XYZ file of N, CA and C in Angstrom:
309
model
N 90.292 72.563 102.936
C 90.328 73.980 103.249
C 91.645 74.298 103.965
N 92.181 75.449 103.644
C 93.485 75.858 104.177
C 93.368 77.139 105.002
N 94.301 77.288 105.914
C 94.404 78.538 106.665
C 95.596 79.312 106.115
N 95.433 80.618 105.983
C 96.437 81.483 105.373
C 96.796 82.607 106.329
N 98.091 82.910 106.406
C 98.569 84.058 107.172
C 99.371 84.933 106.227
N 99.013 86.213 106.164
C 99.709 87.189 105.328
C 100.525 88.072 106.266
N 101.827 88.229 105.963
C 102.723 89.003 106.820
C 103.394 90.088 105.983
N 103.142 91.339 106.351
C 103.762 92.467 105.652
C 103.686 93.691 106.548
N 104.740 94.498 106.546
C 104.753 95.687 107.393
C 104.070 96.883 106.741
N 103.699 96.762 105.472
C 102.994 97.846 104.784
C 101.507 97.534 104.758
N 100.746 98.350 105.468
C 99.315 98.088 105.657
C 98.542 97.999 104.348
N 98.852 98.854 103.390
C 98.113 98.852 102.121
C 98.327 97.537 101.366
N 99.528 96.993 101.422
C 99.810 95.710 100.768
C 99.138 94.581 101.533
N 99.246 94.609 102.846
C 98.633 93.599 103.705
C 97.132 93.500 103.435
N 96.463 94.640 103.456
C 95.010 94.660 103.230
C 94.648 94.326 101.792
N 95.473 94.755 100.835
C 95.206 94.449 99.428
C 95.260 92.959 99.151
N 96.271 92.293 99.683
C 96.379 90.843 99.492
C 95.236 90.134 100.201
N 94.927 90.581 101.415
C 93.825 89.958 102.160
C 92.515 90.089 101.395
N 92.228 91.278 100.878
C 90.993 91.482 100.117
C 90.958 90.604 98.868
N 92.095 90.506 98.181
C 92.151 89.717 96.948
C 91.901 88.232 97.208
N 92.559 87.685 98.213
C 92.373 86.253 98.467
C 91.030 85.966 99.134
N 90.540 86.883 99.938
C 89.246 86.672 100.602
C 88.098 86.651 99.603
N 88.225 87.414 98.525
C 87.150 87.456 97.526
C 87.360 86.447 96.397
N 88.405 85.635 96.507
C 88.675 84.632 95.474
C 87.941 83.332 95.793
N 88.064 82.398 94.892
C 87.446 81.088 95.084
C 88.429 80.088 95.689
N 89.523 80.576 96.246
C 90.501 79.687 96.861
C 89.881 78.966 98.060
N 90.244 77.717 98.280
C 89.667 76.951 99.392
C 90.313 77.322 100.736
N 89.931 78.493 101.255
C 90.515 78.991 102.503
C 89.476 78.988 103.615
N 89.838 78.409 104.752
C 88.932 78.432 105.904
C 89.168 79.674 106.754
N 90.403 80.229 106.676
C 90.691 81.456 107.410
C 91.801 82.232 106.718
N 91.718 83.564 106.840
C 92.746 84.465 106.325
C 93.079 85.430 107.446
N 94.296 85.314 107.967
C 94.736 86.197 109.046
C 95.876 87.076 108.546
N 96.129 88.167 109.275
C 97.213 89.067 108.904
C 98.073 89.388 110.119
N 99.339 89.713 109.829
C 100.268 90.172 110.859
C 101.123 91.263 110.233
N 101.374 92.321 110.982
C 102.128 93.448 110.441
C 103.625 93.374 110.736
N 104.060 92.272 111.340
C 105.490 92.071 111.579
C 105.767 90.582 111.710
N 107.026 90.233 111.502
C 107.425 88.833 111.646
C 107.268 88.373 113.088
N 107.600 89.236 114.027
C 107.482 88.866 115.441
C 106.033 88.592 115.832
N 105.107 89.433 115.371
C 103.706 89.186 115.712
C 103.193 87.936 115.005
N 103.691 87.660 113.808
C 103.301 86.437 113.104
C 103.746 85.203 113.881
N 104.978 85.225 114.387
C 105.473 84.090 115.172
C 104.631 83.860 116.423
N 104.240 84.944 117.086
C 103.382 84.813 118.270
C 102.042 84.178 117.907
N 101.455 84.625 116.794
C 100.179 84.069 116.347
C 100.317 82.581 116.037
N 101.402 82.223 115.361
C 101.587 80.841 114.935
C 101.886 79.901 116.088
N 102.422 80.424 117.181
C 102.656 79.594 118.373
C 101.322 79.110 118.933
N 100.311 79.975 118.879
C 98.992 79.645 119.416
C 98.142 78.869 118.417
N 98.267 79.243 117.130
C 97.406 78.657 116.109
C 98.167 78.562 114.784
N 98.794 77.417 114.503
C 99.554 77.257 113.259
C 98.662 77.413 112.029
N 99.290 77.620 110.876
C 98.512 77.722 109.651
C 99.173 76.887 108.558
N 98.473 76.739 107.452
C 98.940 75.905 106.351
C 99.846 76.660 105.377
N 99.490 77.924 105.110
C 100.193 78.711 104.095
C 100.514 80.093 104.652
N 101.724 80.558 104.375
C 102.130 81.910 104.760
C 102.590 82.641 103.505
N 102.071 83.842 103.319
C 102.546 84.746 102.271
C 103.198 85.895 103.016
N 104.509 86.063 102.787
C 105.245 87.034 103.594
C 106.184 87.901 102.774
N 106.255 89.144 103.186
C 107.275 90.053 102.685
C 108.614 89.550 103.200
N 109.693 89.934 102.530
C 111.018 89.550 103.023
C 111.603 90.651 103.882
N 111.626 91.859 103.376
C 112.246 92.966 104.117
C 111.239 93.630 105.036
N 111.448 93.427 106.332
C 110.614 94.058 107.347
C 111.520 94.488 108.490
N 111.131 95.526 109.238
C 111.952 95.949 110.375
C 111.978 94.885 111.477
N 112.999 94.927 112.295
C 113.187 94.040 113.450
C 113.580 92.611 113.063
N 112.775 91.946 112.253
C 113.072 90.578 111.821
C 112.603 90.427 110.384
N 113.465 89.932 109.505
C 113.030 89.786 108.119
C 112.255 88.483 107.927
N 111.626 88.383 106.782
C 110.795 87.219 106.500
C 111.567 85.917 106.430
N 112.833 85.982 105.991
C 113.644 84.773 105.908
C 113.944 84.203 107.292
N 114.284 85.077 108.222
C 114.544 84.637 109.595
C 113.271 84.053 110.216
N 112.146 84.716 109.958
C 110.867 84.222 110.453
C 110.588 82.831 109.887
N 110.807 82.667 108.588
C 110.542 81.383 107.928
C 111.411 80.271 108.498
N 112.668 80.562 108.780
C 113.546 79.555 109.373
C 112.980 79.052 110.693
N 112.480 79.968 111.510
C 111.903 79.576 112.801
C 110.617 78.778 112.622
N 109.806 79.189 111.670
C 108.538 78.490 111.420
C 108.804 77.083 110.904
N 109.679 76.970 109.900
C 109.944 75.669 109.292
C 110.651 74.717 110.258
N 111.388 75.255 111.225
C 112.024 74.399 112.234
C 110.965 73.721 113.111
N 109.820 74.383 113.277
C 108.735 73.838 114.110
C 107.676 73.108 113.297
N 107.465 73.567 112.066
C 106.379 73.029 111.244
C 106.838 72.939 109.792
N 107.467 71.832 109.458
C 108.020 71.690 108.108
C 106.942 71.513 107.040
N 105.702 71.300 107.444
C 104.610 71.142 106.490
C 104.030 72.477 106.025
N 104.382 73.541 106.694
C 103.860 74.860 106.349
C 104.449 75.311 105.008
N 103.600 75.790 104.117
C 104.059 76.298 102.819
C 104.268 77.802 102.937
N 105.421 78.271 102.475
C 105.740 79.694 102.572
C 106.011 80.252 101.184
N 105.343 81.360 100.895
C 105.534 82.085 99.641
C 106.014 83.475 100.014
N 107.160 83.866 99.467
C 107.702 85.194 99.746
C 107.321 86.157 98.638
N 107.139 87.405 99.028
C 106.932 88.456 98.042
C 107.825 89.624 98.398
N 108.274 90.310 97.371
C 109.159 91.443 97.611
C 109.145 92.376 96.411
N 109.320 93.639 96.684
C 109.446 94.632 95.625
C 110.891 94.827 95.219
N 111.801 94.123 95.881
C 113.225 94.242 95.586
C 113.659 93.132 94.644
N 114.548 93.461 93.739
C 115.074 92.468 92.802
C 116.455 92.020 93.284
N 116.500 91.301 94.361
C 117.748 90.826 94.924
C 117.772 89.312 94.830
N 118.553 88.787 93.895
C 118.559 87.350 93.647
C 119.070 86.560 94.848
N 119.885 87.168 95.700
C 120.365 86.472 96.890
C 119.196 86.087 97.803
N 118.194 86.982 97.915
C 116.999 86.660 98.691
C 116.283 85.456 98.096
N 116.162 85.461 96.777
C 115.475 84.364 96.094
C 116.192 83.050 96.370
N 117.492 83.036 96.203
C 118.261 81.812 96.434
C 118.123 81.326 97.869
N 118.237 82.240 98.826
C 118.107 81.857 100.238
C 116.720 81.316 100.543
N 115.706 81.981 100.006
C 114.317 81.569 100.255
C 114.052 80.170 99.703
N 114.462 79.933 98.483
C 114.207 78.632 97.871
C 115.051 77.536 98.511
N 116.254 77.869 98.927
C 117.128 76.897 99.575
C 116.542 76.422 100.901
N 115.888 77.330 101.610
C 115.333 76.954 102.916
C 114.014 76.217 102.802
N 113.460 76.131 101.595
C 112.241 75.361 101.411
C 111.000 76.156 101.095
N 111.166 77.426 100.746
C 110.004 78.239 100.361
C 109.376 77.634 99.103
N 108.077 77.760 98.996
C 107.362 77.223 97.839
C 107.543 78.110 96.609
N 107.616 79.420 96.831
C 107.714 80.331 95.698
C 108.188 81.681 96.158
N 108.553 82.498 95.187
C 109.030 83.864 95.446
C 108.398 84.748 94.377
N 107.659 85.758 94.817
C 106.970 86.651 93.881
C 107.567 88.040 94.003
């Protein structure tokens, strides 16, 4: 069983992904959400997780910067980025830093 954290600044996307994975047959023991990269980092300091699904473009701190901090502390964490932007530079940076996938 895995723990999942979904990070996105858009509430409708955050809740939509949470509803989709919560009602799936995925082997998840917990599904948590954070509406910013900073709040996600605070949550992960107290309770790490196995998988993170995160937006890239968010105010204050983007998902790539957040991922760098997470992976520096927990290299076993799997990170999947999602974005509505078609910017290949984001994809290259995400995969170079060790992201599992980019959607």
